[in-house]
Amino acid sequence: DAGITQSPRYKITETGRQVTLMCHQTWSHSYMFWYRQDLGHGLRLIYYSAAADITDKGEVPDGYVVSRSKTENFPLTLESATRSQTSVYFCASSEYVGVMNEQFFGPGTRLTVL
Amino acid sequence: AQSVSQHNHHVILSEAASLELGCNYSYGGTVNLFWYVQYPGQHLQLLLKYFSGDPLVKGIKGFEAEFIKSKFSFNLRKPSVQWSDTAEYFCAVIPMDSSYKLIFGSGTRLLVRP
């Protein structure tokens, strides 16, 4: 009963480096989401995906890239990390969207960009 | 723009005190409403949700919330808090014309003193 997992749980990197955060879910949920959590902002949607090979931007997509070649995986890449991307990143999934939608969250990745 | 407001950013209570956390949203149509809790160092967990029907919703761990449509509010309550309720609480809304987008409030940090 793994549910939704994220790796790494903690990451420290330097400005300008590429970083990839992994998200894996075992439920075969169609929809997956990436959020960042910052003090005073709650959670903000970065990208989401409705199915394999279908992705779209959320509220704060700049500086991030996603892919979804398999239903169960939804990696988030910071192509050239900046200090403003220091945050806690949460991946989430849901079986469908619409009435009675519920999203399930992973444990989060704490990223520090020096 | 659609938004969710949590007016209390920090709340400090003693054990056995009653709790009420405010949540207001700015969308006029049909919404799904959620309260999530994040215990220290853990991921978000769903406390309760409202989709339709009885506006008084009961969740886990003795929490409840009341949806008041005329006030665009979904306040969280608990009659007697425990030290273990120390956590951050997030209100979230899905407007039905944007059915996949969970819009989060900025969160309320609750500290319960033993």
Tab-separated table of C-alpha atoms in Angstrom:
chain	number	residue	atom	x	y	z
A	1	ASP	CA	0.000	0.000	0.000
A	2	ALA	CA	2.649	2.518	-1.085
A	3	GLY	CA	0.220	5.168	-2.348
A	4	ILE	CA	2.145	8.180	-3.505
A	5	THR	CA	5.855	8.571	-2.913
A	6	GLN	CA	8.332	11.330	-3.597
A	7	SER	CA	12.096	11.295	-3.872
A	8	PRO	CA	14.346	12.649	-2.667
A	9	ARG	CA	12.763	13.865	0.554
A	10	TYR	CA	15.480	16.476	1.042
A	11	LYS	CA	17.732	18.086	-1.539
A	12	ILE	CA	20.303	20.831	-1.396
A	13	THR	CA	21.602	22.199	-4.673
A	14	GLU	CA	23.315	25.255	-6.085
A	15	THR	CA	22.022	28.022	-8.277
A	16	GLY	CA	22.102	27.084	-11.932
A	17	ARG	CA	22.048	23.329	-11.472
A	18	GLN	CA	19.395	21.071	-12.896
A	19	VAL	CA	17.310	19.191	-10.340
A	20	THR	CA	14.640	16.551	-10.862
A	21	LEU	CA	12.076	15.681	-8.235
A	22	MET	CA	10.374	12.335	-8.613
A	23	CYS	CA	6.779	11.406	-7.920
A	24	HIS	CA	5.342	7.907	-8.142
A	25	GLN	CA	1.821	6.685	-7.417
A	26	THR	CA	0.549	3.128	-7.238
A	27	TRP	CA	-3.174	3.799	-7.646
A	28	SER	CA	-3.181	4.299	-11.422
A	29	HIS	CA	-4.798	7.677	-10.902
A	30	SER	CA	-5.228	9.606	-14.122
A	31	TYR	CA	-4.513	13.040	-12.694
A	32	MET	CA	-1.302	14.173	-11.081
A	33	PHE	CA	-0.261	17.553	-9.738
A	34	TRP	CA	2.782	19.404	-8.512
A	35	TYR	CA	2.483	22.105	-5.856
A	36	ARG	CA	4.974	24.242	-4.045
A	37	GLN	CA	4.416	25.325	-0.457
A	38	ASP	CA	5.798	28.622	0.730
A	39	LEU	CA	5.172	30.483	3.959
A	40	GLY	CA	2.247	32.828	3.591
A	41	HIS	CA	1.155	31.392	0.238
A	42	GLY	CA	-0.252	28.018	1.116
A	43	LEU	CA	0.121	25.600	-1.780
A	44	ARG	CA	0.323	26.824	-5.332
A	45	LEU	CA	-0.126	24.648	-8.399
A	46	ILE	CA	2.932	24.411	-10.662
A	47	TYR	CA	1.852	21.859	-13.269
A	48	TYR	CA	-0.721	19.164	-13.624
A	49	SER	CA	-1.312	16.194	-15.877
A	50	ALA	CA	-4.591	14.629	-16.942
A	51	ALA	CA	-3.029	11.457	-18.351
A	52	ALA	CA	0.200	10.113	-19.794
A	53	ASP	CA	1.667	12.583	-22.291
A	54	ILE	CA	-0.866	15.286	-21.324
A	55	THR	CA	0.421	18.116	-19.148
A	56	ASP	CA	-0.506	21.735	-18.595
A	57	LYS	CA	0.601	24.761	-16.628
A	58	GLY	CA	-0.749	25.763	-13.277
A	59	GLU	CA	-0.426	29.025	-11.389
A	60	VAL	CA	3.391	29.218	-11.090
A	61	PRO	CA	5.005	27.195	-13.927
A	62	ASP	CA	7.975	29.416	-14.789
A	63	GLY	CA	11.332	27.686	-14.341
A	64	TYR	CA	9.838	24.202	-14.195
A	65	VAL	CA	9.401	21.400	-16.701
A	66	VAL	CA	7.336	18.229	-16.335
A	67	SER	CA	6.846	15.054	-18.278
A	68	ARG	CA	4.555	12.085	-17.972
A	69	SER	CA	5.596	9.169	-20.121
A	70	LYS	CA	3.980	6.666	-17.737
A	71	THR	CA	0.760	7.044	-15.778
A	72	GLU	CA	2.426	6.309	-12.450
A	73	ASN	CA	5.314	8.778	-12.703
A	74	PHE	CA	5.294	12.566	-12.864
A	75	PRO	CA	8.793	14.042	-12.501
A	76	LEU	CA	9.331	17.761	-11.989
A	77	THR	CA	12.548	19.303	-13.307
A	78	LEU	CA	14.099	22.609	-12.407
A	79	GLU	CA	16.253	23.232	-15.463
A	80	SER	CA	18.394	25.913	-13.842
A	81	ALA	CA	17.609	26.228	-10.165
A	82	THR	CA	17.241	29.656	-8.566
A	83	ARG	CA	17.096	30.653	-4.910
A	84	SER	CA	13.456	31.606	-5.306
A	85	GLN	CA	12.724	27.947	-5.994
A	86	THR	CA	13.715	27.003	-2.449
A	87	SER	CA	10.474	25.499	-1.211
A	88	VAL	CA	8.674	22.350	-0.198
A	89	TYR	CA	7.267	20.517	-3.198
A	90	PHE	CA	4.230	18.277	-2.981
A	91	CYS	CA	3.007	15.870	-5.559
A	92	ALA	CA	-0.644	14.840	-5.568
A	93	SER	CA	-2.907	12.562	-7.540
A	94	SER	CA	-6.601	12.026	-8.057
A	95	GLU	CA	-8.628	9.368	-9.778
A	96	TYR	CA	-10.654	11.855	-11.790
A	97	VAL	CA	-11.705	15.458	-11.677
A	98	GLY	CA	-15.108	16.999	-11.383
A	99	VAL	CA	-17.757	16.551	-8.738
A	100	MET	CA	-16.463	14.815	-5.633
A	101	ASN	CA	-12.851	15.061	-6.680
A	102	GLU	CA	-10.297	14.441	-3.933
A	103	GLN	CA	-6.544	14.779	-4.229
A	104	PHE	CA	-4.083	12.655	-2.291
A	105	PHE	CA	-0.719	14.108	-1.389
A	106	GLY	CA	2.778	12.701	-1.191
A	107	PRO	CA	5.157	13.348	1.733
A	108	GLY	CA	6.881	16.290	0.074
A	109	THR	CA	10.408	17.185	-0.986
A	110	ARG	CA	12.211	19.970	0.809
A	111	LEU	CA	14.469	21.693	-1.715
A	112	THR	CA	17.093	24.255	-0.793
A	113	VAL	CA	18.861	26.213	-3.520
A	114	LEU	CA	22.047	27.902	-2.342
B	1	ALA	CA	-9.291	36.240	-9.200
B	2	GLN	CA	-10.578	33.294	-7.239
B	3	SER	CA	-9.084	33.141	-3.785
B	4	VAL	CA	-9.348	31.495	-0.407
B	5	SER	CA	-8.759	33.512	2.751
B	6	GLN	CA	-7.747	32.170	6.106
B	7	HIS	CA	-7.749	35.123	8.439
B	8	ASN	CA	-5.958	33.541	11.392
B	9	HIS	CA	-2.359	32.840	10.478
B	10	HIS	CA	-1.308	31.737	13.953
B	11	VAL	CA	-3.499	30.453	16.754
B	12	ILE	CA	-2.336	29.430	20.211
B	13	LEU	CA	-4.682	27.536	22.505
B	14	SER	CA	-4.505	25.564	25.698
B	15	GLU	CA	-5.646	21.969	25.770
B	16	ALA	CA	-9.422	21.562	26.100
B	17	ALA	CA	-10.085	24.970	24.580
B	18	SER	CA	-12.503	25.224	21.690
B	19	LEU	CA	-11.231	25.913	18.195
B	20	GLU	CA	-12.689	27.765	15.261
B	21	LEU	CA	-10.622	28.532	12.169
B	22	GLY	CA	-12.096	30.819	9.567
B	23	CYS	CA	-12.147	30.181	5.824
B	24	ASN	CA	-13.757	32.365	3.188
B	25	TYR	CA	-13.657	32.002	-0.576
B	26	SER	CA	-14.358	34.412	-3.363
B	27	TYR	CA	-16.146	32.261	-5.918
B	28	GLY	CA	-19.889	32.671	-6.483
B	29	GLY	CA	-20.743	29.369	-8.131
B	30	THR	CA	-20.823	25.789	-6.963
B	31	VAL	CA	-17.758	24.687	-5.047
B	32	ASN	CA	-16.254	21.653	-3.399
B	33	LEU	CA	-14.639	22.489	-0.067
B	34	PHE	CA	-11.867	20.810	1.885
B	35	TRP	CA	-9.860	21.141	5.047
B	36	TYR	CA	-6.418	19.567	5.059
B	37	VAL	CA	-4.087	19.189	8.018
B	38	GLN	CA	-0.314	19.006	7.975
B	39	TYR	CA	1.313	17.711	11.154
B	40	PRO	CA	4.923	18.742	11.745
B	41	GLY	CA	7.176	17.071	9.198
B	42	GLN	CA	4.346	15.234	7.493
B	43	HIS	CA	2.366	15.521	4.296
B	44	LEU	CA	-1.102	16.932	3.893
B	45	GLN	CA	-3.973	14.769	5.054
B	46	LEU	CA	-7.633	15.307	4.390
B	47	LEU	CA	-9.608	16.263	7.510
B	48	LEU	CA	-12.997	16.637	5.908
B	49	LYS	CA	-14.734	17.620	2.716
B	50	TYR	CA	-18.007	19.078	1.538
B	51	PHE	CA	-19.516	18.279	-1.833
B	52	SER	CA	-23.259	18.667	-1.294
B	53	GLY	CA	-26.073	17.936	1.176
B	54	ASP	CA	-25.888	18.638	4.911
B	55	PRO	CA	-23.789	21.800	5.322
B	56	LEU	CA	-22.432	20.551	8.646
B	57	VAL	CA	-19.664	18.125	7.825
B	58	LYS	CA	-17.962	15.866	10.314
B	59	GLY	CA	-14.408	14.749	9.748
B	60	ILE	CA	-11.729	12.750	11.478
B	61	LYS	CA	-10.418	13.346	14.992
B	62	GLY	CA	-13.500	15.212	16.175
B	63	PHE	CA	-13.287	18.044	13.660
B	64	GLU	CA	-16.292	19.482	11.901
B	65	ALA	CA	-16.936	22.301	9.474
B	66	GLU	CA	-19.992	24.259	8.483
B	67	PHE	CA	-20.630	25.484	4.961
B	68	ILE	CA	-22.550	28.760	4.956
B	69	LYS	CA	-23.224	29.563	1.334
B	70	SER	CA	-24.541	33.073	1.982
B	71	LYS	CA	-21.297	33.976	3.742
B	72	PHE	CA	-18.983	32.084	1.363
B	73	SER	CA	-17.509	30.456	4.432
B	74	PHE	CA	-16.392	27.003	5.527
B	75	ASN	CA	-15.137	27.364	9.084
B	76	LEU	CA	-13.426	24.509	10.894
B	77	ARG	CA	-14.351	23.721	14.488
B	78	LYS	CA	-13.399	21.398	17.292
B	79	PRO	CA	-14.997	21.646	20.743
B	80	SER	CA	-11.917	20.570	22.722
B	81	VAL	CA	-8.426	20.577	21.245
B	82	GLN	CA	-5.574	18.311	22.254
B	83	TRP	CA	-1.829	18.819	22.177
B	84	SER	CA	-1.717	16.392	19.230
B	85	ASP	CA	-3.795	18.833	17.167
B	86	THR	CA	-0.750	21.070	16.853
B	87	ALA	CA	-0.396	21.372	13.086
B	88	GLU	CA	-0.988	23.621	10.125
B	89	TYR	CA	-4.496	23.680	8.701
B	90	PHE	CA	-5.345	24.511	5.117
B	91	CYS	CA	-8.702	25.334	3.643
B	92	ALA	CA	-9.058	24.541	-0.052
B	93	VAL	CA	-11.725	25.059	-2.675
B	94	ILE	CA	-12.431	23.589	-6.087
B	95	PRO	CA	-14.708	25.880	-8.099
B	96	MET	CA	-16.834	23.708	-10.341
B	97	ASP	CA	-15.879	25.537	-13.498
B	98	SER	CA	-12.251	24.662	-12.783
B	99	SER	CA	-12.775	21.216	-11.470
B	100	TYR	CA	-9.186	20.086	-11.167
B	101	LYS	CA	-7.728	23.172	-9.563
B	102	LEU	CA	-7.555	23.044	-5.811
B	103	ILE	CA	-7.144	26.606	-4.585
B	104	PHE	CA	-5.541	26.719	-1.164
B	105	GLY	CA	-5.669	29.278	1.574
B	106	SER	CA	-2.394	30.408	3.108
B	107	GLY	CA	-2.829	28.162	6.125
B	108	THR	CA	-3.278	28.562	9.871
B	109	ARG	CA	-0.646	27.342	12.272
B	110	LEU	CA	-2.197	25.985	15.441
B	111	LEU	CA	-0.149	25.492	18.582
B	112	VAL	CA	-1.845	23.703	21.426
B	113	ARG	CA	-0.149	24.075	24.780
B	114	PRO	CA	-0.368	21.084	27.147
